[in-house]
Amino acid sequence: MKHEYPRLFIGGDWVEAASCDVNVVTGAATEQPIGRTPLGTPTDIDAAVRAARRAFDTPGWSDLTPADRADTLDRFAAALLARGDVIAPLVSSENGMPISRSIAANVKSPAAALTYYANLARTLPLEEERPSFTGGVTRVRREPVGVVGAIVPWNYPVMLAMMKIAPALAAGCTVVLKPAVETALDANVLAEAAAAAGLPAGVLNVVPGGREASQALVAHPDVGKIAFTGSTPVGRDIAQVCGRLLRPVTLELGGKSAAVVLEDADLASTAAGLATASFPNNGQTCYASTRILAPRSRYAETLEAVTETARSLVVGDPLDPATDIGPVVSARQRESIEGYLAQGRAAGARITTGGARPSHLDRGWYLEPTVFGDVSNDMVIAREEIFGPVVVVIPYADDRDAVRLANDSDFGLAGSVWSADVERANAVARRISTGSVGVNGYALDLASPFGGYKDSGLGRELGPEGLAAYFQLKSVFQPNH
């Protein structure tokens, strides 16, 4: 196999794992092994946390000036970019992400996040004086929370890791990264980049593992904060543990976001935009606008436009730059999606395109991009996160009804509004109960907070708010004499 990692990156070195268990990573398009890593255990997690704690407690990373840490983050960004030719195709092989998206999502954007937080660290004061109401002054200090346990999923493995690593390191924290087993290989390339950038030993540790490793990290007594991206049920379990321990936690969870197509929208440009907003990364995207709300007066033509757009997407090898839709990450994930397709049909929804495995591909976990029409918002396919290339088109009566339907969801992560009138679109966007909304498009903004309402999570990542999450505040009072 091409990508062999027989050891774990802990304490600045590649060390033997506590167990002989091996994690074999299988290619989503080939169904063949592409590499392997050790399968981390709670013992390995303990070793990684202790290494991170030593790196935090001893004079070193947390004692550097913000400018010195920022310089290291800049070198980390450069080392990541230098490995782009390895990382981007590796992630595409692991989880099926089309290479055109992987270059941006797993190389350029993570490097940009490091640079962004490096620049923010250089300008953010760690201490400020405030006049005290009792006389004298109070110095308010920002201090790093300590060891951060970062647990990330397989769909955007490098970027989601860096949304935690970059602000944590900028704040002076140290990190134990627990990547998903499906995308454990790229996490080791990330570790190689960190070492090449000169991160001190123990500042970043990488332990791939399953549920037991995650549970050990969440509950470890030397961890100061947990940052998790993943499913809502797992997020609830993590929140319960962190609540009992009174441990800070950031949770970026599931979504079932609405794309509100207003009556005056240009359907050609809207449908083209929905190709990106609704089907990113083969639908394996938490913020994807998978509920498309269309006005009744234009429902048939909206459904037709969305159907034609989905039908035009090229399904194929994720390493081919011409591919729009690659395979989903695993056989189990495809089976889960196919279960939702069956539920949709049974509920009376109508598939207008897709709904099957592509006939021209006999290997790989592929599914055709699928559009459901005649959907009501109470159907399972309209309420649960499918996490595949499947969208539903739901009719609404007027703008007020569109907002009602958009908000009639357990989730509130993202969404989009499409209109020829930007002011009208923004007025609708303000009424949608969700963490972020795009107008005539959707994209994450590194400089703005990202996170969810309701079952979509707690806290925010990205922007200055993402850095603030890795500080604790101390007030030092000094009276007048």
mmCIF file of N, CA, C and O in Angstrom, residues 174-218:
data_model
loop_
_atom_site.group_PDB
_atom_site.id
_atom_site.type_symbol
_atom_site.label_atom_id
_atom_site.label_comp_id
_atom_site.label_asym_id
_atom_site.label_seq_id
_atom_site.Cartn_x
_atom_site.Cartn_y
_atom_site.Cartn_z
ATOM 1 N N THR A 174 -2.281 23.739 23.175
ATOM 2 C CA THR A 174 -1.727 22.575 22.498
ATOM 3 C C THR A 174 -2.892 21.657 22.142
ATOM 4 O O THR A 174 -3.983 21.773 22.705
ATOM 5 N N VAL A 175 -2.669 20.739 21.198
ATOM 6 C CA VAL A 175 -3.795 20.032 20.580
ATOM 7 C C VAL A 175 -3.524 18.538 20.475
ATOM 8 O O VAL A 175 -2.417 18.114 20.114
ATOM 9 N N VAL A 176 -4.563 17.759 20.768
ATOM 10 C CA VAL A 176 -4.614 16.338 20.402
ATOM 11 C C VAL A 176 -5.704 16.206 19.356
ATOM 12 O O VAL A 176 -6.880 16.455 19.640
ATOM 13 N N LEU A 177 -5.313 15.834 18.140
ATOM 14 C CA LEU A 177 -6.249 15.668 17.034
ATOM 15 C C LEU A 177 -6.648 14.200 16.931
ATOM 16 O O LEU A 177 -5.785 13.328 16.810
ATOM 17 N N LYS A 178 -7.957 13.938 16.962
ATOM 18 C CA LYS A 178 -8.477 12.585 16.776
ATOM 19 C C LYS A 178 -9.236 12.563 15.456
ATOM 20 O O LYS A 178 -10.414 12.902 15.382
ATOM 21 N N PRO A 179 -8.560 12.191 14.350
ATOM 22 C CA PRO A 179 -9.239 12.156 13.058
ATOM 23 C C PRO A 179 -10.099 10.905 12.920
ATOM 24 O O PRO A 179 -9.914 9.920 13.638
ATOM 25 N N ALA A 180 -11.019 10.952 11.978
ATOM 26 C CA ALA A 180 -11.833 9.774 11.677
ATOM 27 C C ALA A 180 -10.964 8.703 11.030
ATOM 28 O O ALA A 180 -10.002 9.007 10.317
ATOM 29 N N VAL A 181 -11.316 7.446 11.266
ATOM 30 C CA VAL A 181 -10.506 6.357 10.721
ATOM 31 C C VAL A 181 -10.562 6.331 9.196
ATOM 32 O O VAL A 181 -9.606 5.906 8.530
ATOM 33 N N GLU A 182 -11.668 6.809 8.605
ATOM 34 C CA GLU A 182 -11.800 6.789 7.150
ATOM 35 C C GLU A 182 -10.807 7.714 6.469
ATOM 36 O O GLU A 182 -10.438 7.494 5.302
ATOM 37 N N THR A 183 -10.391 8.775 7.159
ATOM 38 C CA THR A 183 -9.467 9.754 6.577
ATOM 39 C C THR A 183 -8.267 9.968 7.493
ATOM 40 O O THR A 183 -7.811 11.094 7.704
ATOM 41 N N ALA A 184 -7.754 8.870 8.029
ATOM 42 C CA ALA A 184 -6.618 8.966 8.952
ATOM 43 C C ALA A 184 -5.306 9.247 8.236
ATOM 44 O O ALA A 184 -4.367 9.775 8.841
ATOM 45 N N LEU A 185 -5.218 8.905 6.950
ATOM 46 C CA LEU A 185 -3.939 9.061 6.243
ATOM 47 C C LEU A 185 -3.561 10.526 6.082
ATOM 48 O O LEU A 185 -2.414 10.919 6.319
ATOM 49 N N ASP A 186 -4.516 11.349 5.667
ATOM 50 C CA ASP A 186 -4.200 12.766 5.449
ATOM 51 C C ASP A 186 -3.845 13.460 6.755
ATOM 52 O O ASP A 186 -3.076 14.427 6.763
ATOM 53 N N ALA A 187 -4.388 12.977 7.880
ATOM 54 C CA ALA A 187 -4.044 13.574 9.173
ATOM 55 C C ALA A 187 -2.568 13.380 9.488
ATOM 56 O O ALA A 187 -1.940 14.238 10.133
ATOM 57 N N ASN A 188 -1.985 12.285 9.026
ATOM 58 C CA ASN A 188 -0.559 12.062 9.242
ATOM 59 C C ASN A 188 0.292 12.956 8.356
ATOM 60 O O ASN A 188 1.385 13.376 8.750
ATOM 61 N N VAL A 189 -0.186 13.265 7.153
ATOM 62 C CA VAL A 189 0.518 14.236 6.308
ATOM 63 C C VAL A 189 0.465 15.609 6.984
ATOM 64 O O VAL A 189 1.442 16.376 6.949
ATOM 65 N N LEU A 190 -0.658 15.919 7.616
ATOM 66 C CA LEU A 190 -0.776 17.164 8.382
ATOM 67 C C LEU A 190 0.255 17.192 9.507
ATOM 68 O O LEU A 190 0.901 18.233 9.752
ATOM 69 N N ALA A 191 0.448 16.061 10.175
ATOM 70 C CA ALA A 191 1.463 15.974 11.227
ATOM 71 C C ALA A 191 2.861 16.202 10.664
ATOM 72 O O ALA A 191 3.692 16.876 11.283
ATOM 73 N N GLU A 192 3.135 15.643 9.489
ATOM 74 C CA GLU A 192 4.438 15.854 8.850
ATOM 75 C C GLU A 192 4.668 17.328 8.548
ATOM 76 O O GLU A 192 5.782 17.846 8.731
ATOM 77 N N ALA A 193 3.620 18.006 8.094
ATOM 78 C CA ALA A 193 3.744 19.441 7.819
ATOM 79 C C ALA A 193 4.016 20.223 9.100
ATOM 80 O O ALA A 193 4.826 21.166 9.108
ATOM 81 N N ALA A 194 3.353 19.837 10.198
ATOM 82 C CA ALA A 194 3.579 20.516 11.477
ATOM 83 C C ALA A 194 5.016 20.351 11.938
ATOM 84 O O ALA A 194 5.652 21.309 12.416
ATOM 85 N N ALA A 195 5.550 19.142 11.794
ATOM 86 C CA ALA A 195 6.935 18.898 12.189
ATOM 87 C C ALA A 195 7.892 19.703 11.327
ATOM 88 O O ALA A 195 8.863 20.293 11.823
ATOM 89 N N ALA A 196 7.628 19.751 10.012
ATOM 90 C CA ALA A 196 8.489 20.510 9.103
ATOM 91 C C ALA A 196 8.460 22.002 9.409
ATOM 92 O O ALA A 196 9.446 22.715 9.186
ATOM 93 N N ALA A 197 7.332 22.479 9.934
ATOM 94 C CA ALA A 197 7.194 23.902 10.263
ATOM 95 C C ALA A 197 7.887 24.269 11.563
ATOM 96 O O ALA A 197 8.000 25.453 11.891
ATOM 97 N N GLY A 198 8.333 23.254 12.316
ATOM 98 C CA GLY A 198 9.031 23.529 13.566
ATOM 99 C C GLY A 198 8.131 23.678 14.764
ATOM 100 O O GLY A 198 8.537 24.290 15.774
ATOM 101 N N LEU A 199 6.922 23.120 14.724
ATOM 102 C CA LEU A 199 6.099 23.128 15.931
ATOM 103 C C LEU A 199 6.823 22.363 17.034
ATOM 104 O O LEU A 199 7.299 21.252 16.806
ATOM 105 N N PRO A 200 6.927 22.915 18.221
ATOM 106 C CA PRO A 200 7.614 22.205 19.304
ATOM 107 C C PRO A 200 6.950 20.872 19.617
ATOM 108 O O PRO A 200 5.755 20.676 19.380
ATOM 109 N N ALA A 201 7.739 19.962 20.162
ATOM 110 C CA ALA A 201 7.246 18.625 20.490
ATOM 111 C C ALA A 201 6.027 18.695 21.397
ATOM 112 O O ALA A 201 6.030 19.414 22.410
ATOM 113 N N GLY A 202 4.984 17.971 21.031
ATOM 114 C CA GLY A 202 3.791 17.883 21.853
ATOM 115 C C GLY A 202 2.749 18.945 21.598
ATOM 116 O O GLY A 202 1.636 18.848 22.126
ATOM 117 N N VAL A 203 3.066 19.944 20.797
ATOM 118 C CA VAL A 203 2.096 21.009 20.530
ATOM 119 C C VAL A 203 0.937 20.477 19.684
ATOM 120 O O VAL A 203 -0.220 20.851 19.884
ATOM 121 N N LEU A 204 1.234 19.587 18.743
ATOM 122 C CA LEU A 204 0.191 18.919 17.974
ATOM 123 C C LEU A 204 0.460 17.421 17.985
ATOM 124 O O LEU A 204 1.568 16.982 17.659
ATOM 125 N N ASN A 205 -0.534 16.648 18.353
ATOM 126 C CA ASN A 205 -0.449 15.189 18.402
ATOM 127 C C ASN A 205 -1.617 14.622 17.610
ATOM 128 O O ASN A 205 -2.716 15.188 17.625
ATOM 129 N N VAL A 206 -1.395 13.497 16.927
ATOM 130 C CA VAL A 206 -2.422 12.935 16.046
ATOM 131 C C VAL A 206 -2.643 11.466 16.402
ATOM 132 O O VAL A 206 -1.709 10.659 16.312
ATOM 133 N N VAL A 207 -3.883 11.137 16.798
ATOM 134 C CA VAL A 207 -4.212 9.758 17.175
ATOM 135 C C VAL A 207 -5.502 9.347 16.467
ATOM 136 O O VAL A 207 -6.605 9.647 16.939
ATOM 137 N N PRO A 208 -5.408 8.653 15.314
ATOM 138 C CA PRO A 208 -6.620 8.128 14.689
ATOM 139 C C PRO A 208 -7.243 7.063 15.583
ATOM 140 O O PRO A 208 -6.532 6.309 16.248
ATOM 141 N N GLY A 209 -8.547 7.020 15.606
ATOM 142 C CA GLY A 209 -9.200 6.022 16.439
ATOM 143 C C GLY A 209 -10.698 6.060 16.294
ATOM 144 O O GLY A 209 -11.260 6.937 15.622
ATOM 145 N N GLY A 210 -11.349 5.132 16.941
ATOM 146 C CA GLY A 210 -12.793 5.032 16.902
ATOM 147 C C GLY A 210 -13.447 5.639 18.118
ATOM 148 O O GLY A 210 -12.909 6.547 18.765
ATOM 149 N N ARG A 211 -14.619 5.105 18.465
ATOM 150 C CA ARG A 211 -15.431 5.672 19.541
ATOM 151 C C ARG A 211 -14.703 5.656 20.888
ATOM 152 O O ARG A 211 -14.750 6.630 21.647
ATOM 153 N N GLU A 212 -13.994 4.571 21.198
ATOM 154 C CA GLU A 212 -13.326 4.495 22.500
ATOM 155 C C GLU A 212 -12.253 5.571 22.639
ATOM 156 O O GLU A 212 -12.093 6.159 23.716
ATOM 157 N N ALA A 213 -11.523 5.820 21.553
ATOM 158 C CA ALA A 213 -10.493 6.868 21.595
ATOM 159 C C ALA A 213 -11.141 8.232 21.800
ATOM 160 O O ALA A 213 -10.650 9.065 22.580
ATOM 161 N N SER A 214 -12.255 8.475 21.102
ATOM 162 C CA SER A 214 -12.957 9.750 21.266
ATOM 163 C C SER A 214 -13.453 9.924 22.692
ATOM 164 O O SER A 214 -13.305 11.001 23.295
ATOM 165 N N GLN A 215 -14.050 8.887 23.232
ATOM 166 C CA GLN A 215 -14.565 8.967 24.593
ATOM 167 C C GLN A 215 -13.457 9.235 25.600
ATOM 168 O O GLN A 215 -13.629 10.019 26.544
ATOM 169 N N ALA A 216 -12.298 8.606 25.399
ATOM 170 C CA ALA A 216 -11.168 8.827 26.300
ATOM 171 C C ALA A 216 -10.676 10.257 26.227
ATOM 172 O O ALA A 216 -10.307 10.866 27.244
ATOM 173 N N LEU A 217 -10.677 10.828 25.040
ATOM 174 C CA LEU A 217 -10.217 12.207 24.872
ATOM 175 C C LEU A 217 -11.190 13.189 25.514
ATOM 176 O O LEU A 217 -10.777 14.119 26.220
ATOM 177 N N VAL A 218 -12.469 12.980 25.290
ATOM 178 C CA VAL A 218 -13.482 13.891 25.834
ATOM 179 C C VAL A 218 -13.439 13.914 27.361
ATOM 180 O O VAL A 218 -13.605 14.971 27.980
#
